[in-house]
Amino acid sequence: MTIPSELVGSLPRTTELVSMWDGSKGAAVAVQAVRDTVQMLEKLGSQVVSDGEQTKADAWTYPVTGAGNVAVGDGVVIPYADGHQRQLPRLTAGPFRIRNHAADYLRAAQKHATVPVKQAVVAPSTLSLLYPPDGLSGYPREDFVDDVLNETEADIRACLAAGAHVVQIDFPEARLSVKLDPSGGLLRDFVDLNNRLLSRFDDADRARIGIHCNPGADQDATHSLDVDYAEVLPSLFRLEAGNFYLQMASESDPDRVLRIVAEQMRSEGRIFVGVVDPIDPRVESPEEVRDRVLNAARHIPLDRLGTCDDAGFAPYADDRSKSRDTAFAKIRARIEGTALAAAALGA
């Protein structure tokens, strides 16, 4: 037995990709960025790798990047603690279709990997934010939701069939939803929608599907770190997934949150605890990571414990707040620190 450790999301794009960004997955510079990312993760000792979302414009709405039936920058506004905002696109006509498939990103990364590859997909609840509040003529919301579920299910199945180690469903608005609706009703609606997707898979498939929850990490700012995890976790653990990836390194009182996790976690599956903070410019030491893992092991059974980063390092392609070198240094600390903890625990 060992303690698995996984990247959860995006990495800063290569300098070449930033300077030549055209959104094309087929461009030679994009292929090189994916190759460099996969090879560097393997060099650091990652037993599971990903493409670091090198060729996604953003982690929220990449499925519709370049689609003809969306209005860019005309939808829901995501406010961040430092005052900057991100605005999602708005669907202008039906039907909803995924234009950029997660399975394609997966296959592109697998070409360069010698270890298993995981793949992130965006949650149906996130995509539901694209539908305009005033509705669309001839395309009722119920039809839109059905299309989102059908499209997302097909994409996840394609990832599983292609050999994805795990498919990680990113649920970035879980914590934010409580900020927008303190009653928790919006969060419950989001969880119910995502469970409608998960219910379409059998137990074996769900064991390879995970949920990632964090308070955002864009341009060194969060959108919902001020929301108490206690208001989120009971609903989050209603999701019928096999793995949960939880931001924890940036929590002010991780022991309290870990106690809640221990009380609320499902009876099966694995909890990946965030042990490095992408927003913090300081690179954690392996010993610091080790101590965070050992602390988490006081609350979570060792055979159900994993480690991860709190969030992606650059969820938007234009995020220049941190360098690739810093991101990889933090990943190295996560891997080495997790190994130190495993040795200390006899794993």
Coordinates of C-alpha atoms in Angstrom, one line a residue:
M1 CA 0.0 0.0 0.0
T2 CA 1.1 3.5 -0.7
I3 CA -0.4 7.0 -0.7
P4 CA -1.4 8.1 -4.3
S5 CA -0.6 11.7 -5.3
E6 CA -2.2 13.4 -8.3
L7 CA -2.2 16.7 -10.1
V8 CA -5.7 18.1 -10.2
G9 CA -5.7 20.6 -13.0
S10 CA -4.0 23.2 -15.0
L11 CA -0.4 24.2 -15.3
P12 CA 1.0 27.5 -16.6
R13 CA 1.3 27.3 -20.4
T14 CA 4.7 27.2 -22.0
T15 CA 6.2 30.5 -23.1
E16 CA 5.9 29.4 -26.7
L17 CA 2.2 28.5 -26.3
V18 CA 1.5 31.8 -24.6
S19 CA 3.1 33.8 -27.4
M20 CA 1.5 31.8 -30.2
W21 CA -1.8 30.9 -28.6
D22 CA -4.4 30.3 -31.3
G23 CA -6.6 27.7 -29.5
S24 CA -5.7 25.0 -32.0
K25 CA -5.0 21.6 -30.4
G26 CA -3.3 20.6 -33.7
A27 CA -0.7 23.3 -33.7
A28 CA 2.9 22.1 -33.4
V29 CA 3.5 24.4 -30.5
A30 CA 0.5 23.0 -28.6
V31 CA 1.7 19.4 -29.2
Q32 CA 5.1 20.3 -27.9
A33 CA 3.6 22.0 -24.8
V34 CA 1.6 18.8 -24.0
R35 CA 4.7 16.7 -24.5
D36 CA 6.9 18.9 -22.3
T37 CA 4.3 18.9 -19.6
V38 CA 3.8 15.1 -19.5
Q39 CA 7.5 14.4 -19.6
M40 CA 8.3 16.9 -16.9
L41 CA 5.6 15.4 -14.6
E42 CA 7.0 11.9 -15.2
K43 CA 10.5 13.2 -14.5
L44 CA 9.3 14.6 -11.1
G45 CA 8.0 11.1 -10.3
S46 CA 4.3 11.5 -11.0
Q47 CA 2.7 8.0 -11.2
V48 CA -0.3 9.6 -12.8
V49 CA 0.0 12.5 -15.2
S50 CA -2.2 14.8 -17.3
D51 CA -1.7 17.4 -20.0
G52 CA -1.9 20.3 -17.5
E53 CA -4.8 21.7 -19.6
Q54 CA -2.2 23.3 -21.9
T55 CA -4.5 23.6 -24.9
K56 CA -7.7 24.8 -23.0
A57 CA -8.6 28.4 -23.1
D58 CA -10.1 28.0 -19.6
A59 CA -11.1 25.1 -17.3
W60 CA -14.7 26.3 -16.9
T61 CA -16.1 26.6 -20.4
Y62 CA -13.6 24.9 -22.8
P63 CA -16.3 22.6 -24.2
V64 CA -17.8 25.5 -26.1
T65 CA -14.7 27.5 -27.0
G66 CA -15.1 28.5 -30.6
A67 CA -18.7 27.4 -30.8
G68 CA -21.0 29.5 -33.0
N69 CA -23.9 29.6 -30.6
V70 CA -22.3 31.3 -27.6
A71 CA -21.8 35.0 -26.9
V72 CA -18.4 35.4 -25.3
G73 CA -18.2 37.5 -22.1
D74 CA -21.9 37.9 -21.9
G75 CA -22.9 35.5 -19.2
V76 CA -22.6 34.8 -15.5
V77 CA -19.9 36.9 -13.7
I78 CA -17.5 35.1 -11.3
P79 CA -16.1 37.7 -8.8
Y80 CA -12.8 37.1 -7.1
A81 CA -11.6 38.3 -3.8
D82 CA -9.0 40.7 -5.3
G83 CA -11.7 42.5 -7.3
H84 CA -11.1 41.0 -10.7
Q85 CA -13.8 39.1 -12.5
R86 CA -14.3 36.4 -15.0
Q87 CA -17.4 36.3 -17.2
L88 CA -18.7 33.1 -18.7
P89 CA -20.1 32.9 -22.2
R90 CA -23.9 32.8 -22.8
L91 CA -25.7 30.3 -25.0
T92 CA -27.5 32.1 -27.8
A93 CA -29.3 29.2 -29.4
G94 CA -29.7 25.5 -29.1
P95 CA -28.8 22.8 -29.2
F96 CA -26.0 22.5 -26.7
R97 CA -23.1 20.4 -28.1
I98 CA -19.6 19.9 -26.8
R99 CA -17.2 21.3 -29.4
N100 CA -13.9 20.4 -27.7
H101 CA -14.0 16.9 -26.2
A102 CA -12.1 15.8 -23.1
A103 CA -11.4 12.5 -24.7
D104 CA -9.4 14.3 -27.4
Y105 CA -7.2 16.0 -24.8
L106 CA -6.7 12.6 -23.1
R107 CA -5.6 10.9 -26.3
A108 CA -3.2 13.7 -27.1
A109 CA -1.5 13.3 -23.7
Q110 CA -1.4 9.5 -23.8
K111 CA 0.8 9.7 -26.9
H112 CA 3.6 11.1 -24.7
A113 CA 3.0 9.2 -21.4
T114 CA 4.6 6.1 -20.1
V115 CA 2.4 6.1 -17.0
P116 CA -1.4 6.3 -16.6
V117 CA -3.1 9.6 -17.6
K118 CA -6.1 11.2 -15.9
Q119 CA -8.5 13.6 -17.5
A120 CA -10.5 16.5 -16.2
V121 CA -14.0 17.3 -17.4
V122 CA -16.3 20.2 -16.4
A123 CA -19.4 19.4 -14.3
P124 CA -22.9 19.6 -15.8
S125 CA -23.7 22.2 -13.1
T126 CA -20.9 24.4 -14.5
L127 CA -22.2 24.1 -18.0
S128 CA -25.8 24.8 -16.7
L129 CA -24.6 28.4 -16.0
L130 CA -24.4 29.0 -19.8
Y131 CA -28.1 29.0 -20.3
P132 CA -29.6 32.5 -20.2
P133 CA -32.0 33.3 -17.3
D134 CA -34.6 34.6 -19.8
G135 CA -34.5 31.3 -21.7
L136 CA -34.2 30.6 -25.4
S137 CA -37.0 30.6 -27.9
G138 CA -37.7 27.0 -29.1
Y139 CA -35.1 25.5 -26.7
P140 CA -36.5 25.2 -23.2
R141 CA -34.1 24.7 -20.3
E142 CA -35.2 21.1 -19.8
D143 CA -34.0 20.2 -23.3
F144 CA -30.8 22.1 -22.7
V145 CA -30.1 20.1 -19.4
D146 CA -30.8 16.8 -21.2
D147 CA -28.3 17.8 -23.9
V148 CA -25.7 18.8 -21.3
L149 CA -26.1 15.4 -19.5
N150 CA -26.1 13.4 -22.7
E151 CA -23.0 15.2 -24.1
T152 CA -21.1 15.0 -20.8
E153 CA -21.9 11.3 -20.3
A154 CA -20.7 10.5 -23.8
D155 CA -17.5 12.4 -23.3
I156 CA -16.8 10.7 -20.0
R157 CA -17.5 7.3 -21.5
A158 CA -15.1 8.0 -24.3
C159 CA -12.4 8.9 -21.7
L160 CA -13.0 5.7 -19.8
A161 CA -13.0 3.7 -23.0
A162 CA -9.7 5.3 -24.0
G163 CA -8.1 4.1 -20.8
A164 CA -8.2 7.2 -18.5
H165 CA -6.8 6.4 -15.1
V166 CA -9.6 8.5 -13.6
V167 CA -12.0 11.1 -14.9
Q168 CA -12.0 14.1 -12.6
I169 CA -15.2 16.2 -12.7
D170 CA -14.4 19.7 -11.9
F171 CA -17.0 21.3 -9.7
P172 CA -15.5 24.8 -9.1
E173 CA -18.8 26.5 -8.3
A174 CA -19.7 24.2 -5.4
R175 CA -18.4 26.5 -2.7
L176 CA -19.2 29.7 -4.7
S177 CA -22.9 28.6 -4.9
V178 CA -23.2 29.0 -1.1
K179 CA -21.8 32.5 -1.4
L180 CA -24.4 33.3 -4.0
D181 CA -27.2 31.5 -2.2
P182 CA -26.5 31.1 1.6
S183 CA -29.7 29.0 2.0
G184 CA -27.8 26.1 0.2
G185 CA -30.6 25.6 -2.3
L186 CA -28.4 26.4 -5.3
L187 CA -25.7 24.0 -4.1
R188 CA -28.4 21.2 -3.6
D189 CA -29.6 21.9 -7.2
F190 CA -26.1 21.6 -8.5
V191 CA -25.4 18.4 -6.6
D192 CA -28.7 16.9 -7.8
L193 CA -27.9 17.8 -11.4
N194 CA -24.4 16.2 -11.2
N195 CA -25.9 13.1 -9.5
R196 CA -28.2 12.7 -12.5
L197 CA -25.0 12.4 -14.6
L198 CA -23.3 10.0 -12.1
S199 CA -26.4 7.8 -11.9
R200 CA -25.9 6.9 -15.5
F201 CA -22.7 5.0 -14.6
D202 CA -22.3 1.7 -12.8
D203 CA -20.2 1.1 -9.7
A204 CA -17.1 0.1 -11.7
D205 CA -17.2 3.3 -13.7
R206 CA -17.9 5.5 -10.7
A207 CA -14.8 4.1 -9.0
R208 CA -12.8 5.8 -11.8
I209 CA -14.7 9.1 -11.5
G210 CA -13.8 11.8 -9.1
I211 CA -15.1 15.2 -8.0
H212 CA -12.8 18.2 -7.5
C213 CA -13.9 21.0 -5.2
N214 CA -11.9 24.2 -4.4
P215 CA -12.6 27.9 -3.8
G216 CA -10.9 29.0 -7.1
A217 CA -7.3 29.9 -7.9
D218 CA -7.2 32.5 -10.6
Q219 CA -4.5 35.3 -10.7
D220 CA -3.6 34.5 -7.1
A221 CA -7.1 35.0 -5.9
T222 CA -10.1 32.8 -4.8
H223 CA -13.8 33.4 -5.4
S224 CA -15.1 31.6 -2.3
L225 CA -12.4 30.8 0.3
D226 CA -14.5 32.8 2.8
V227 CA -17.3 30.2 2.6
D228 CA -17.2 27.7 5.4
Y229 CA -16.4 24.2 4.2
A230 CA -19.0 22.9 6.8
E231 CA -21.7 24.4 4.6
V232 CA -20.5 22.6 1.5
L233 CA -19.2 19.1 2.5
P234 CA -22.4 17.4 3.6
S235 CA -23.9 18.2 0.2
L236 CA -20.7 17.5 -1.7
F237 CA -20.5 14.0 -0.3
R238 CA -23.9 13.2 -1.6
L239 CA -22.3 12.9 -5.0
E240 CA -22.0 9.3 -6.1
A241 CA -18.3 9.5 -7.1
G242 CA -15.4 7.2 -6.2
N243 CA -12.9 9.9 -5.5
F244 CA -12.9 13.4 -4.0
Y245 CA -10.2 16.0 -4.5
L246 CA -10.4 18.6 -1.8
Q247 CA -8.5 21.9 -1.3
M248 CA -7.0 21.9 2.2
A249 CA -3.5 23.5 2.2
S250 CA -5.0 27.0 2.2
E251 CA -7.5 26.3 4.9
S252 CA -7.0 28.4 8.1
D253 CA -8.1 25.5 10.3
P254 CA -7.4 22.2 8.4
D255 CA -8.0 20.0 11.5
R256 CA -11.5 21.2 11.9
V257 CA -12.2 20.6 8.2
L258 CA -10.6 17.2 8.2
R259 CA -12.9 16.3 11.2
I260 CA -15.9 17.3 9.1
V261 CA -14.6 15.2 6.1
A262 CA -14.1 12.2 8.4
E263 CA -17.7 12.6 9.6
Q264 CA -19.3 13.2 6.2
M265 CA -17.2 11.1 3.7
R266 CA -18.8 8.3 1.9
S267 CA -18.3 4.7 3.0
E268 CA -16.2 3.9 -0.1
G269 CA -13.8 5.8 -2.3
R270 CA -10.7 7.9 -1.7
I271 CA -10.1 11.4 -0.3
F272 CA -7.3 13.3 -2.0
V273 CA -6.3 16.1 0.3
G274 CA -4.7 19.3 -1.0
V275 CA -1.2 19.7 0.4
V276 CA 0.2 22.5 -1.7
D277 CA -1.4 25.9 -2.3
P278 CA -1.0 27.1 -5.9
I279 CA -1.8 30.7 -4.9
D280 CA 0.9 30.9 -2.3
P281 CA 4.1 32.1 -4.1
R282 CA 6.3 30.3 -1.5
V283 CA 7.2 26.7 -2.5
E284 CA 6.4 24.3 0.3
S285 CA 9.2 22.0 1.5
P286 CA 8.8 18.2 1.3
E287 CA 8.8 18.2 5.1
E288 CA 6.0 20.6 5.3
V289 CA 4.0 18.5 2.9
R290 CA 4.9 15.4 4.9
D291 CA 3.5 17.0 8.1
R292 CA 0.2 17.9 6.3
V293 CA -0.2 14.3 5.1
L294 CA 0.5 12.9 8.5
N295 CA -2.1 15.3 10.0
A296 CA -4.6 14.2 7.4
A297 CA -3.9 10.5 8.2
R298 CA -5.1 11.2 11.7
H299 CA -8.6 11.7 10.3
I300 CA -8.8 9.7 7.1
P301 CA -7.9 5.9 6.9
L302 CA -4.6 5.4 5.2
D303 CA -6.1 3.1 2.6
R304 CA -8.5 5.9 1.6
L305 CA -6.0 8.8 1.7
G306 CA -4.4 10.5 -1.3
T307 CA -2.8 13.9 -1.9
C308 CA -3.2 16.6 -4.5
D309 CA -2.8 20.3 -5.2
D310 CA -5.4 22.6 -3.8
A311 CA -6.4 23.7 -7.3
G312 CA -5.1 24.2 -10.8
F313 CA -2.1 26.5 -11.2
A314 CA -3.5 28.4 -14.2
P315 CA -7.2 27.7 -14.9
Y316 CA -7.3 30.4 -17.5
A317 CA -4.7 30.5 -20.4
D318 CA -4.0 34.2 -19.7
D319 CA -3.1 33.7 -16.0
R320 CA 0.5 34.7 -15.7
S321 CA 0.5 35.0 -11.9
K322 CA 2.9 32.1 -11.5
S323 CA 5.7 30.4 -13.5
R324 CA 5.9 26.9 -14.7
D325 CA 9.1 26.5 -12.6
T326 CA 7.2 27.4 -9.5
A327 CA 4.3 25.1 -10.3
F328 CA 6.7 22.2 -11.0
A329 CA 8.6 22.9 -7.8
K330 CA 5.4 22.7 -5.8
I331 CA 4.5 19.4 -7.5
R332 CA 7.9 18.0 -6.7
A333 CA 7.4 19.0 -3.0
R334 CA 4.0 17.3 -3.1
I335 CA 5.4 14.0 -4.5
E336 CA 8.4 13.9 -2.3
G337 CA 6.5 15.0 0.8
T338 CA 3.8 12.4 0.2
A339 CA 6.6 9.7 -0.1
L340 CA 8.1 10.9 3.2
A341 CA 4.7 10.6 4.9
A342 CA 4.1 7.1 3.4
A343 CA 7.5 6.0 4.8
A344 CA 6.7 7.4 8.2
L345 CA 3.4 5.7 8.3
G346 CA 4.8 2.4 7.0
A347 CA 2.9 2.5 3.8

